[in-house]
Amino acid sequence: MAEAEFTATGVRIGRRLRSLTRGGQVLIRDGRLVLLTSRGREIDSAPVEDVRALTTRFTVKRRTLARLNGTGYLLTLRQQGATSASRFMEALHTARQRVTSRR
């Protein structure tokens, strides 16, 4: 398994109004986006080219809305600072480019 291109820990992952984990992990590795619980169990994963994501710009906490396999998740990347959501979006974009250039 290759080293992760992006890793964020302590991520709050929610689906609609329900919180799935408050200390989860988000990884971009091997061309896939993986959401993990605080105990390392996989919540969901999808190839980066199938993931749709957008960042909310005008909130105090930077949040990212991500759609994997038709399911929407609210990701609050809070421990890494205010730029963590933008770093996530950059990493997702870079991973998509890398995958499409291999084809």
CSV table of C-alpha atoms in Angstrom, one decimal:
chain,number,residue,atom,x,y,z
A,1,MET,CA,0.0,0.0,0.0
A,2,ALA,CA,1.4,3.4,-1.0
A,3,GLU,CA,1.8,6.3,1.3
A,4,ALA,CA,-1.2,8.6,1.6
A,5,GLU,CA,-1.3,11.7,-0.5
A,6,PHE,CA,-3.5,13.5,2.0
A,7,THR,CA,-4.3,12.6,5.7
A,8,ALA,CA,-6.4,14.5,8.1
A,9,THR,CA,-7.2,13.1,11.6
A,10,GLY,CA,-9.7,14.3,14.2
A,11,VAL,CA,-12.2,14.9,11.5
A,12,ARG,CA,-15.9,15.1,12.3
A,13,ILE,CA,-17.8,13.0,9.7
A,14,GLY,CA,-21.5,13.3,9.5
A,15,ARG,CA,-24.3,12.2,7.2
A,16,ARG,CA,-27.3,14.5,7.1
A,17,LEU,CA,-27.9,15.5,10.7
A,18,ARG,CA,-26.3,12.4,12.1
A,19,SER,CA,-22.7,12.4,13.3
A,20,LEU,CA,-20.8,9.2,12.4
A,21,THR,CA,-17.6,10.0,14.2
A,22,ARG,CA,-16.0,13.0,15.9
A,23,GLY,CA,-12.4,11.8,15.6
A,24,GLY,CA,-12.4,10.2,12.2
A,25,GLN,CA,-9.8,10.2,9.5
A,26,VAL,CA,-9.8,11.2,5.8
A,27,LEU,CA,-7.2,9.7,3.5
A,28,ILE,CA,-6.5,10.0,-0.2
A,29,ARG,CA,-4.3,7.0,-1.2
A,30,ASP,CA,-3.9,5.0,-4.3
A,31,GLY,CA,-6.4,7.1,-6.2
A,32,ARG,CA,-9.2,6.6,-3.6
A,33,LEU,CA,-10.8,8.8,-1.0
A,34,VAL,CA,-11.3,6.8,2.2
A,35,LEU,CA,-13.3,7.9,5.3
A,36,LEU,CA,-12.5,6.1,8.5
A,37,THR,CA,-13.9,6.1,12.0
A,38,SER,CA,-11.8,6.9,15.1
A,39,ARG,CA,-11.1,3.2,15.5
A,40,GLY,CA,-10.0,2.8,11.9
A,41,ARG,CA,-13.1,1.1,10.5
A,42,GLU,CA,-14.0,2.2,7.0
A,43,ILE,CA,-17.1,4.3,6.6
A,44,ASP,CA,-17.0,4.6,2.9
A,45,SER,CA,-14.5,4.9,0.0
A,46,ALA,CA,-14.6,5.7,-3.7
A,47,PRO,CA,-12.2,6.4,-6.5
A,48,VAL,CA,-11.2,10.1,-6.5
A,49,GLU,CA,-12.6,10.7,-10.0
A,50,ASP,CA,-16.1,9.7,-8.7
A,51,VAL,CA,-16.0,11.9,-5.7
A,52,ARG,CA,-17.8,15.3,-5.8
A,53,ALA,CA,-16.8,17.8,-3.2
A,54,LEU,CA,-17.3,21.5,-2.4
A,55,THR,CA,-16.2,23.7,0.5
A,56,THR,CA,-18.3,26.1,2.4
A,57,ARG,CA,-16.6,29.4,2.4
A,58,PHE,CA,-18.5,31.7,4.8
A,59,THR,CA,-18.7,29.6,8.0
A,60,VAL,CA,-16.4,29.8,11.0
A,61,LYS,CA,-15.4,26.2,10.7
A,62,ARG,CA,-14.3,25.1,7.3
A,63,ARG,CA,-16.5,22.3,6.2
A,64,THR,CA,-16.4,20.2,3.1
A,65,LEU,CA,-19.4,18.5,1.5
A,66,ALA,CA,-18.3,15.3,-0.2
A,67,ARG,CA,-20.5,12.8,-2.2
A,68,LEU,CA,-19.2,9.2,-2.3
A,69,ASN,CA,-21.1,6.5,-4.0
A,70,GLY,CA,-24.3,8.6,-3.9
A,71,THR,CA,-24.0,9.4,-0.2
A,72,GLY,CA,-23.4,12.9,1.1
A,73,TYR,CA,-21.0,13.4,4.0
A,74,LEU,CA,-20.2,16.6,5.9
A,75,LEU,CA,-16.5,16.7,6.8
A,76,THR,CA,-15.3,19.2,9.4
A,77,LEU,CA,-11.5,19.3,9.2
A,78,ARG,CA,-10.9,21.2,12.4
A,79,GLN,CA,-7.5,20.2,13.9
A,80,GLN,CA,-5.4,21.2,10.9
A,81,GLY,CA,-6.4,24.9,10.9
A,82,ALA,CA,-8.4,27.1,8.6
A,83,THR,CA,-6.6,26.0,5.5
A,84,SER,CA,-7.3,22.3,5.9
A,85,ALA,CA,-10.4,22.2,3.8
A,86,SER,CA,-8.6,24.0,0.9
A,87,ARG,CA,-5.6,21.6,1.3
A,88,PHE,CA,-8.1,18.7,1.1
A,89,MET,CA,-9.6,20.1,-2.1
A,90,GLU,CA,-6.2,20.6,-3.6
A,91,ALA,CA,-5.1,17.1,-2.8
A,92,LEU,CA,-8.4,15.7,-4.3
A,93,HIS,CA,-7.8,17.7,-7.5
A,94,THR,CA,-4.1,16.6,-7.7
A,95,ALA,CA,-5.1,12.9,-7.2
A,96,ARG,CA,-7.7,13.2,-9.9
A,97,GLN,CA,-5.2,14.6,-12.3
A,98,ARG,CA,-2.7,11.8,-11.5
A,99,VAL,CA,-5.3,9.1,-12.1
A,100,THR,CA,-6.4,10.6,-15.4
A,101,SER,CA,-2.9,11.0,-16.6
A,102,ARG,CA,-2.1,7.3,-16.0
A,103,ARG,CA,-4.9,6.3,-18.4
